[in-house]
PDB file of C-alpha atoms in Angstrom:
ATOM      1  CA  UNK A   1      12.166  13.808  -2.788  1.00  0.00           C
ATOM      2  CA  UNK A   2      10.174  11.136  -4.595  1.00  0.00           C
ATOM      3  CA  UNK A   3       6.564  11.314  -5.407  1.00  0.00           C
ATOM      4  CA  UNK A   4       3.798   9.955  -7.284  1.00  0.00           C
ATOM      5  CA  UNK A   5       1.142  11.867  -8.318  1.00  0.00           C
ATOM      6  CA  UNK A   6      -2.539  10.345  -9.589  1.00  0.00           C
ATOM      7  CA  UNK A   7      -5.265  11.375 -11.291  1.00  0.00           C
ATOM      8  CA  UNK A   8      -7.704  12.211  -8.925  1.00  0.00           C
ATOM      9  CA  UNK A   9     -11.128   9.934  -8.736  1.00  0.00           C
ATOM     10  CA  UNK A  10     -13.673   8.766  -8.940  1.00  0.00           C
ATOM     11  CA  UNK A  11     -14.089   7.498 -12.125  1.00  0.00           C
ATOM     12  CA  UNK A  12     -17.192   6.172 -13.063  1.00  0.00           C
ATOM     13  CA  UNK A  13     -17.102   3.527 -16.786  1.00  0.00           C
ATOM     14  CA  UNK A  14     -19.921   1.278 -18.515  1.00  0.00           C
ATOM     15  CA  UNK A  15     -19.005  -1.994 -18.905  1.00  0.00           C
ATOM     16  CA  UNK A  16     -16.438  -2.885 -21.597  1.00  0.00           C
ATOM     17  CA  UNK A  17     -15.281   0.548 -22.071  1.00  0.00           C
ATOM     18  CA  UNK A  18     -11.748   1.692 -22.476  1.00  0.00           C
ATOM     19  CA  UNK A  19      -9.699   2.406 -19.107  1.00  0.00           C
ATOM     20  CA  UNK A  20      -6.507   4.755 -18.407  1.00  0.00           C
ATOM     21  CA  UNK A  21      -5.592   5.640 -15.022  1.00  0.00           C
ATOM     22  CA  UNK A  22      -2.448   8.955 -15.186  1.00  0.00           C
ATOM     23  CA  UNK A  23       0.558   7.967 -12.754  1.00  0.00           C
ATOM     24  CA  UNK A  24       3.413  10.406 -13.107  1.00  0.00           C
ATOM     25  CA  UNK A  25       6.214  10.444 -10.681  1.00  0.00           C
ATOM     26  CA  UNK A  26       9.292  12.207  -9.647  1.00  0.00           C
ATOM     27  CA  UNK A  27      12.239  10.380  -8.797  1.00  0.00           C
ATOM     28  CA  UNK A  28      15.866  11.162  -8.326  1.00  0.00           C
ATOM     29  CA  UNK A  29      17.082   7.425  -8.728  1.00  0.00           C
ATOM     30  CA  UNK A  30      16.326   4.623 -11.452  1.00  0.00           C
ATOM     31  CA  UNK A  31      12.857   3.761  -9.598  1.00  0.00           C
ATOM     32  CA  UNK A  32      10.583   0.470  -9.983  1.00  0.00           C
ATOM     33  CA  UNK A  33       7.172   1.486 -10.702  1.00  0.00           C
ATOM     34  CA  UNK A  34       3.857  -0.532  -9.563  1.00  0.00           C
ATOM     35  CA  UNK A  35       0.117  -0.599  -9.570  1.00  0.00           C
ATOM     36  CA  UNK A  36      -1.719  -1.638  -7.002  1.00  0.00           C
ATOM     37  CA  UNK A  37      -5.297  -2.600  -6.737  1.00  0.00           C
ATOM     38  CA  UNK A  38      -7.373  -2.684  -3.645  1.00  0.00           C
ATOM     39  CA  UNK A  39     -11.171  -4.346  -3.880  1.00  0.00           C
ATOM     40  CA  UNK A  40     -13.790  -3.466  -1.242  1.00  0.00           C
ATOM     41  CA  UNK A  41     -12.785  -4.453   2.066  1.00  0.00           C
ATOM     42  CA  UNK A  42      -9.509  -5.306   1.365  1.00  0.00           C
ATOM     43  CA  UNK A  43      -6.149  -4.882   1.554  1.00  0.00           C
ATOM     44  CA  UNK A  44      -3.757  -3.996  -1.187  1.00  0.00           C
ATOM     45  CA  UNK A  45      -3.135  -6.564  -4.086  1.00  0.00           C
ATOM     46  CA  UNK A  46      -0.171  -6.250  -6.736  1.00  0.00           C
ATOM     47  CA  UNK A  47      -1.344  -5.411  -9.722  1.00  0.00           C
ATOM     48  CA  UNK A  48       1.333  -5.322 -12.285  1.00  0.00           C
ATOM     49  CA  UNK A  49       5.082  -4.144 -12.469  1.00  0.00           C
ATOM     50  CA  UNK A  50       7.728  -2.385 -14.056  1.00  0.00           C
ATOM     51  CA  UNK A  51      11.583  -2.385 -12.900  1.00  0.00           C
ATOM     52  CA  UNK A  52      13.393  -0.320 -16.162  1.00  0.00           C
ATOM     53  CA  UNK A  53      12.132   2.350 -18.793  1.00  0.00           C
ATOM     54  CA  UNK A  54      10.010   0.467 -21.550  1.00  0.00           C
ATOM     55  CA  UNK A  55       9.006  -1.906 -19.465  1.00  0.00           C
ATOM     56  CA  UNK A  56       5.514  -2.982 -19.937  1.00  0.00           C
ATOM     57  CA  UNK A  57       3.816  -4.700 -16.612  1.00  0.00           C
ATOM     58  CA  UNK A  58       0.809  -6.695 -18.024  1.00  0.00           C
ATOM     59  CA  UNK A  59      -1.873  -8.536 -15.644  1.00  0.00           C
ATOM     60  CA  UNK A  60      -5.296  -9.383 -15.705  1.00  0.00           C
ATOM     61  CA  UNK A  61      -5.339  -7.521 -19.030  1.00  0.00           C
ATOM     62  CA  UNK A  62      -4.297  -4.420 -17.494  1.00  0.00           C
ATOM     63  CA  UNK A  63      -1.385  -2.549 -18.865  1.00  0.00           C
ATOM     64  CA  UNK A  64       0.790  -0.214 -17.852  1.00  0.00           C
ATOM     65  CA  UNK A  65       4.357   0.866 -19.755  1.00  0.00           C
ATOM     66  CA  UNK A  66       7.220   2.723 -18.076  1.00  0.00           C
ATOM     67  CA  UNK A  67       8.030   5.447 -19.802  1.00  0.00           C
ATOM     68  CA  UNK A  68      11.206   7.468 -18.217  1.00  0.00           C
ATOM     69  CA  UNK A  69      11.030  10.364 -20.681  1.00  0.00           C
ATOM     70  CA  UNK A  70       7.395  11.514 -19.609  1.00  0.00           C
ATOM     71  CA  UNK A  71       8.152   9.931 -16.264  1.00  0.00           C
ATOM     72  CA  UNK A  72       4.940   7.977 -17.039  1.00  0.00           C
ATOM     73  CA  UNK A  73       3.024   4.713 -15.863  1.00  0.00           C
ATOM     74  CA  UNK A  74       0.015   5.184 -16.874  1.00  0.00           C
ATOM     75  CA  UNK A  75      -2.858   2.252 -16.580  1.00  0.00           C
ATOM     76  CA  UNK A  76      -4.842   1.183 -18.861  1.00  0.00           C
ATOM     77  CA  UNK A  77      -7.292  -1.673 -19.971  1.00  0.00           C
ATOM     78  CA  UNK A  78      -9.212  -2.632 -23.449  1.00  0.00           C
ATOM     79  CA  UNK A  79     -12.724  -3.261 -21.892  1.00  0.00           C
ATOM     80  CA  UNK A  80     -13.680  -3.057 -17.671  1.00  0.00           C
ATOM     81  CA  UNK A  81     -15.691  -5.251 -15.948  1.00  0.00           C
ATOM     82  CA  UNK A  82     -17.869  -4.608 -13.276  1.00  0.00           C
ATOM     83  CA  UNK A  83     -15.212  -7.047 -11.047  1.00  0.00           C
ATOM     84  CA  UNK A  84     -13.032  -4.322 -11.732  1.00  0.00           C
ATOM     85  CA  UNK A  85     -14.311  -1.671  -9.515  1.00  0.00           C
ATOM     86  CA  UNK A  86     -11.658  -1.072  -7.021  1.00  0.00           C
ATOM     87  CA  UNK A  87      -8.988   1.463  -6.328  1.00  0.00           C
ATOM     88  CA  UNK A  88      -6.283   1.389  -8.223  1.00  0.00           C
ATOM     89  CA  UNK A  89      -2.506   2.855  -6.490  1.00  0.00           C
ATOM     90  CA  UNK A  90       0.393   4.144  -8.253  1.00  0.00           C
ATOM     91  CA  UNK A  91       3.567   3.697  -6.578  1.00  0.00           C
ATOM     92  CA  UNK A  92       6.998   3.729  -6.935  1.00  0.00           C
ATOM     93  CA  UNK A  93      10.239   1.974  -4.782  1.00  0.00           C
ATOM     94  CA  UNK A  94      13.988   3.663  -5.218  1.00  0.00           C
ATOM     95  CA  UNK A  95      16.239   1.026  -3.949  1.00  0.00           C
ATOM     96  CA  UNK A  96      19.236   3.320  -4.494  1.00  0.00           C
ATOM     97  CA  UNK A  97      17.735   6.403  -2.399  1.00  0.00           C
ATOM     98  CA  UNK A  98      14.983   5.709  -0.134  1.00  0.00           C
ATOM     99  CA  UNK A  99      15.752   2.211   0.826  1.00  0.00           C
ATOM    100  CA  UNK A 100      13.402   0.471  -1.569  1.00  0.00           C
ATOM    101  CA  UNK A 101      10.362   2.049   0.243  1.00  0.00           C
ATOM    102  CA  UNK A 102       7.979   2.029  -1.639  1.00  0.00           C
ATOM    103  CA  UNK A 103       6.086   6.039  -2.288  1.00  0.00           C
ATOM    104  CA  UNK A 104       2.284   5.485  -3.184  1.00  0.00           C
ATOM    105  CA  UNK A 105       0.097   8.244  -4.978  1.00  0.00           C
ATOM    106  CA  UNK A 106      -3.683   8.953  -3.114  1.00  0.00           C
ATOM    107  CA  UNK A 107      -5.258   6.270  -4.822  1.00  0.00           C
ATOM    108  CA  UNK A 108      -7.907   6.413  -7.940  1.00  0.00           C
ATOM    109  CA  UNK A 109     -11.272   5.209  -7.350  1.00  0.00           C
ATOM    110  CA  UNK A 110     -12.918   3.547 -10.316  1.00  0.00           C
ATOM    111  CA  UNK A 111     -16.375   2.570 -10.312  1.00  0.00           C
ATOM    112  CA  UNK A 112     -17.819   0.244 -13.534  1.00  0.00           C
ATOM    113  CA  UNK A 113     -21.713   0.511 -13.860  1.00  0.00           C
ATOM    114  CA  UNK A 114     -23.490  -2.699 -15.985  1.00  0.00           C
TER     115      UNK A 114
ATOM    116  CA  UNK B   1      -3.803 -19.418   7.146  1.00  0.00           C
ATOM    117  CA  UNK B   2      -1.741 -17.880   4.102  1.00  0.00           C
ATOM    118  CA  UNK B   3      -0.364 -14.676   3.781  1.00  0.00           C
ATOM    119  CA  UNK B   4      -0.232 -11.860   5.734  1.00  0.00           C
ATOM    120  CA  UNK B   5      -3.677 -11.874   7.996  1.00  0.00           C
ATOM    121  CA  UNK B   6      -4.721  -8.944  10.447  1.00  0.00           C
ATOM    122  CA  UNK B   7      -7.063  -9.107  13.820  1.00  0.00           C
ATOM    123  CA  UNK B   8      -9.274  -7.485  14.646  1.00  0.00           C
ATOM    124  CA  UNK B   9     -10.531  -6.714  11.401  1.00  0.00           C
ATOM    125  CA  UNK B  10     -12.617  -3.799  12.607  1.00  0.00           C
ATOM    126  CA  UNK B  11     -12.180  -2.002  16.406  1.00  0.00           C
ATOM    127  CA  UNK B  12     -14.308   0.790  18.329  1.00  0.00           C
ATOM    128  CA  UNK B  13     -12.538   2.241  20.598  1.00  0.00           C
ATOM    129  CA  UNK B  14     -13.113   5.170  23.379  1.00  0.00           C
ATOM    130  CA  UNK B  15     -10.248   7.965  23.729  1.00  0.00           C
ATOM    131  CA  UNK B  16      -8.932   6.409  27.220  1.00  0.00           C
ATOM    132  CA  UNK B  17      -8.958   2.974  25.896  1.00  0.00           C
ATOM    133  CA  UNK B  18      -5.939   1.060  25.368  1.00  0.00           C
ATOM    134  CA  UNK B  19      -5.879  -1.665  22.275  1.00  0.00           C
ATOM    135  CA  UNK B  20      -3.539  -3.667  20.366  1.00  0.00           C
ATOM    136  CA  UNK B  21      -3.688  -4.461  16.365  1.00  0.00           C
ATOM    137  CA  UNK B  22      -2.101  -7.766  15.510  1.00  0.00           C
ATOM    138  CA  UNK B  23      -0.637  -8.596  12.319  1.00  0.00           C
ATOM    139  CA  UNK B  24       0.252 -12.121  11.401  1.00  0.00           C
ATOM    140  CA  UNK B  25       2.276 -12.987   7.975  1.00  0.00           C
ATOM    141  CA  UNK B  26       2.951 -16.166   6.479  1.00  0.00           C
ATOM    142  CA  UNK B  27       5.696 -15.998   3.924  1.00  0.00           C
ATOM    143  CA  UNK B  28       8.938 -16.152   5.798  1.00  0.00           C
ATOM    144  CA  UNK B  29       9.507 -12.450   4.962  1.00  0.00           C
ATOM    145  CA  UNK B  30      11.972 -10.729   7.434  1.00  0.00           C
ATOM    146  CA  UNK B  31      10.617  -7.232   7.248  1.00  0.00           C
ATOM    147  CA  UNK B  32       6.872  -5.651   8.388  1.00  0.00           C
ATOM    148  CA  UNK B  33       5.296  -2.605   7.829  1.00  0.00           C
ATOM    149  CA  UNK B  34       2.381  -0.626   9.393  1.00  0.00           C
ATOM    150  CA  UNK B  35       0.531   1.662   7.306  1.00  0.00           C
ATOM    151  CA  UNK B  36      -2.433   4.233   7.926  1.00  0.00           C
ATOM    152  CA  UNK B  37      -4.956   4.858   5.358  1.00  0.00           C
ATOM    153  CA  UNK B  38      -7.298   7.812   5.232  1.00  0.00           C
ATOM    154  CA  UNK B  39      -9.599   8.566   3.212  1.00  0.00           C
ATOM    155  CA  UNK B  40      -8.540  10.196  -0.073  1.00  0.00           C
ATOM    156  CA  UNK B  41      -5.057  10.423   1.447  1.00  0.00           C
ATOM    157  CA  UNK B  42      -1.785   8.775   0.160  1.00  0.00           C
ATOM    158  CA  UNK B  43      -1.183   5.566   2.310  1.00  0.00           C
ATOM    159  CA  UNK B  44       1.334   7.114   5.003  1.00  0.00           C
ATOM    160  CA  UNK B  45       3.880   4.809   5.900  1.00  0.00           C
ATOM    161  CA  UNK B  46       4.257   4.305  10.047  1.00  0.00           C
ATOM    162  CA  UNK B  47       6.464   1.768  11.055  1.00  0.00           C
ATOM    163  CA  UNK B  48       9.679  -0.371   9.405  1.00  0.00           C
ATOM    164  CA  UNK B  49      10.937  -3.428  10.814  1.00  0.00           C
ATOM    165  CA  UNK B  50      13.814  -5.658   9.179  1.00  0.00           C
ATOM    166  CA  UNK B  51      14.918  -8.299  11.586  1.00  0.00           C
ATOM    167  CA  UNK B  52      12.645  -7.390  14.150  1.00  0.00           C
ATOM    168  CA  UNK B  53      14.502  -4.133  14.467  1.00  0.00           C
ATOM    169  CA  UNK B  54      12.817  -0.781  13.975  1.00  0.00           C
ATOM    170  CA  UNK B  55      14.211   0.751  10.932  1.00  0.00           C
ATOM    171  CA  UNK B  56      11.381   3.356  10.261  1.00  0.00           C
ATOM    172  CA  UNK B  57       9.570   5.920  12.405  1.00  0.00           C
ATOM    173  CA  UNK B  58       7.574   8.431  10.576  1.00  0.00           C
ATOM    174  CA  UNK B  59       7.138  11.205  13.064  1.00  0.00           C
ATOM    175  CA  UNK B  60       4.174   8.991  14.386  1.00  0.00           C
ATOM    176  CA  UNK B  61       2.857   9.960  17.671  1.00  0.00           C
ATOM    177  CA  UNK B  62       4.064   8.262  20.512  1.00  0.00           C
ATOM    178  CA  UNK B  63       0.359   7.213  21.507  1.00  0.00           C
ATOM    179  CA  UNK B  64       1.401   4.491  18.770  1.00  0.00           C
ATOM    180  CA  UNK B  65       3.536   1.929  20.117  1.00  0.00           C
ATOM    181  CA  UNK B  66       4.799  -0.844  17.652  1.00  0.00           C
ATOM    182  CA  UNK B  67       6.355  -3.992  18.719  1.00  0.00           C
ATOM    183  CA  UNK B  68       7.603  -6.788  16.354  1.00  0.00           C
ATOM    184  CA  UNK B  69       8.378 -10.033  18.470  1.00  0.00           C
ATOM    185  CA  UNK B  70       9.767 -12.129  15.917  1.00  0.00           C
ATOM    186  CA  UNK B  71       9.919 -11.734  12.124  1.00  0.00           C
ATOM    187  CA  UNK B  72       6.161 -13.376  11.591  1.00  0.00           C
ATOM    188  CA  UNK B  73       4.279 -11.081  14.401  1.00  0.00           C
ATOM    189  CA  UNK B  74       4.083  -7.537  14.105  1.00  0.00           C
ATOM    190  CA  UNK B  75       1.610  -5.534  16.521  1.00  0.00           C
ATOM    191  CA  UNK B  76       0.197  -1.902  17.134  1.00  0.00           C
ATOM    192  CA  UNK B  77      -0.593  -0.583  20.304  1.00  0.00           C
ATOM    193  CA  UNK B  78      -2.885   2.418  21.005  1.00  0.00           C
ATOM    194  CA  UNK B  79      -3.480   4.285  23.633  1.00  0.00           C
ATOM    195  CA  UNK B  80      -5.304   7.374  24.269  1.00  0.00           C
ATOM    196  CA  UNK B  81      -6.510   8.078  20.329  1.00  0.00           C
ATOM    197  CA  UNK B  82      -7.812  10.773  19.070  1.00  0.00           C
ATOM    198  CA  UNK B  83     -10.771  10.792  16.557  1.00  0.00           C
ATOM    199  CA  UNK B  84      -8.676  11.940  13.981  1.00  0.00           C
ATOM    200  CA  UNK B  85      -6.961   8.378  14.096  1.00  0.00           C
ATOM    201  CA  UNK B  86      -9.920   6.776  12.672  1.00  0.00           C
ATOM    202  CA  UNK B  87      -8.579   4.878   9.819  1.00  0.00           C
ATOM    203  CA  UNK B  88      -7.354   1.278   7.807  1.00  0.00           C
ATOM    204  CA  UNK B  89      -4.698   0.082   9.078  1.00  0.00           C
ATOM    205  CA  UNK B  90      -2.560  -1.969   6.687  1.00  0.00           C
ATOM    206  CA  UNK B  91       0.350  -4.425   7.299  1.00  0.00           C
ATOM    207  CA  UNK B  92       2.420  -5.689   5.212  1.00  0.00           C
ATOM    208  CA  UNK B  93       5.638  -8.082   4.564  1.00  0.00           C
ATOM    209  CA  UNK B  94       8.075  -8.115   1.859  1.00  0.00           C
ATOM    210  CA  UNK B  95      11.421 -10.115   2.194  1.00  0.00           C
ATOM    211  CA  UNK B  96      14.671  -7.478   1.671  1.00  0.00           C
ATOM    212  CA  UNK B  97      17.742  -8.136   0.320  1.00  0.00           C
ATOM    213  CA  UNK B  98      16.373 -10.136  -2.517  1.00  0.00           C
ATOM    214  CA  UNK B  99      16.445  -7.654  -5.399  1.00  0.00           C
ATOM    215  CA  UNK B 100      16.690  -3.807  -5.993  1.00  0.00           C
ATOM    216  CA  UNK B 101      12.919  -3.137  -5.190  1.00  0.00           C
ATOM    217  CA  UNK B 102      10.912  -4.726  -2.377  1.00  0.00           C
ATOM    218  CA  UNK B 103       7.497  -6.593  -3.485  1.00  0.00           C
ATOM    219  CA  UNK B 104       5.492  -5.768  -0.302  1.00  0.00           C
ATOM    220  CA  UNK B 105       2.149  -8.127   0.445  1.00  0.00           C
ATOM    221  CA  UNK B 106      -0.404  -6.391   2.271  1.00  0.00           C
ATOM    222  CA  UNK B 107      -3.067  -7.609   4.977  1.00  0.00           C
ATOM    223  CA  UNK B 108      -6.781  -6.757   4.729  1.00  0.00           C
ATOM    224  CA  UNK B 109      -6.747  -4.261   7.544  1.00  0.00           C
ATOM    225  CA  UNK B 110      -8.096  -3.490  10.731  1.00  0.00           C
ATOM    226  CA  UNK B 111     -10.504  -0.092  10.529  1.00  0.00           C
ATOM    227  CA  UNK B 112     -10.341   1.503  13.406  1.00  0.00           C
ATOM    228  CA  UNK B 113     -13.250   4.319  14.567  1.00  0.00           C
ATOM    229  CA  UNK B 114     -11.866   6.080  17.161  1.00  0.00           C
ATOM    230  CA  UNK B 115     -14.989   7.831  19.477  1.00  0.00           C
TER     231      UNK B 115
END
């Protein structure tokens, strides 16, 4: 069946470094891919998309390309912010074989120190 | 209000208690979920309803009892938890049919300690 697998968390960042966040994912359709973001206390916000291969989903200066050869969509951003601590969700929706549900990995927990 | 909003936004509740999660959204979607987050887990999907009819049952235990009155009002209700039930509980909408994937908008969550 479908999955999505994450790199596993926490990850801890100074302020303006460089961010990348591993989502791989097995599918057996043509999937759409997603990040999500949830913020302290919060429920889950879209993030950024991605609905065919080479697809780049842009947002808030995050980035994340789909790449169907490495069955990639991995996130990344040129400098964090603080605001940007959160945990970020990988996920993935096969409208063709599970209904459009959408599969989410465990969720990676970044933490940006000032 | 805007969105899809959730009461209460945090519960205590005994093992013999019964309690009800409510889950209100706002964007003329016609399909709810109920999800359960635990801690470092994958969000597990619960519940599916698409026209107010139950479309999705995860093997969840029958001590949770979904009910979806009209396509804006989805609710949870326990009864008899265990502790191992502790946990967010997200909602969310999305609106089906539009497109080949299904943009889903989430609530903030009720957490739920189970004692």
């Amino acid at each position: 069946g479908n999955s999505v697998t994450q790199m596993e968390g926490p990850v801890t960042l100074s302020e303006e470094a460089f961010l990348t966040i591993n989502c791989t994912y097995t599918a057996t359709g043509y999937p759409s891919l997603f990040w999500y973001v949830q913020y302290p206390g919060e429920g889950l916000q879209l993030l950024l998309k991605a609905t065919k291969a080479d697809d780049k989903g842009s947002n808030k200066g995050f980035e994340a390309t789909y790449r169907k050869e490495t069955t990639s969509f991995h996130l990344e951003k040129g400098s964090v912010q603080v605001s940007d601590s959160a945990v970020y969700f990988c996920a993935l929706a096969d409208a063709y074989n599970q209904g459009g549900k959408l599969i989410f990995g465990q969720g990676t927990e970044l933490s940006v120190k000032p | 209000e805007t969105g899809v909003t959730q009461t209460p936004r945090h519960l205590v509740m005994g093992m013999t208690n019964k309690k009800s999660l409510k889950c209100e959204q706002h964007l003329g979607h016609n399909a709810m979920y109920w999800y359960k987050q635990s801690a470092k887990k994958p969000l597990e999907l619960m519940f599916v309803y698409n026209f107010k009819e139950q479309t999705e049952n995860n093997s969840v235990p029958s001590r949770f009892s979904p009910e979806c009155p009209n396509s804006s009002h989805l609710f949870l209700h326990l009864h008899t938890l265990q502790p191992e039930d502790s946990a967010l509980y997200l909602c969310a909408s999305s609106q089906e049919g539009d497109s080949l994937y299904n943009e889903q908008f989430f609530g903030p969550g009720t957490r739920l300690t189970v004692l």
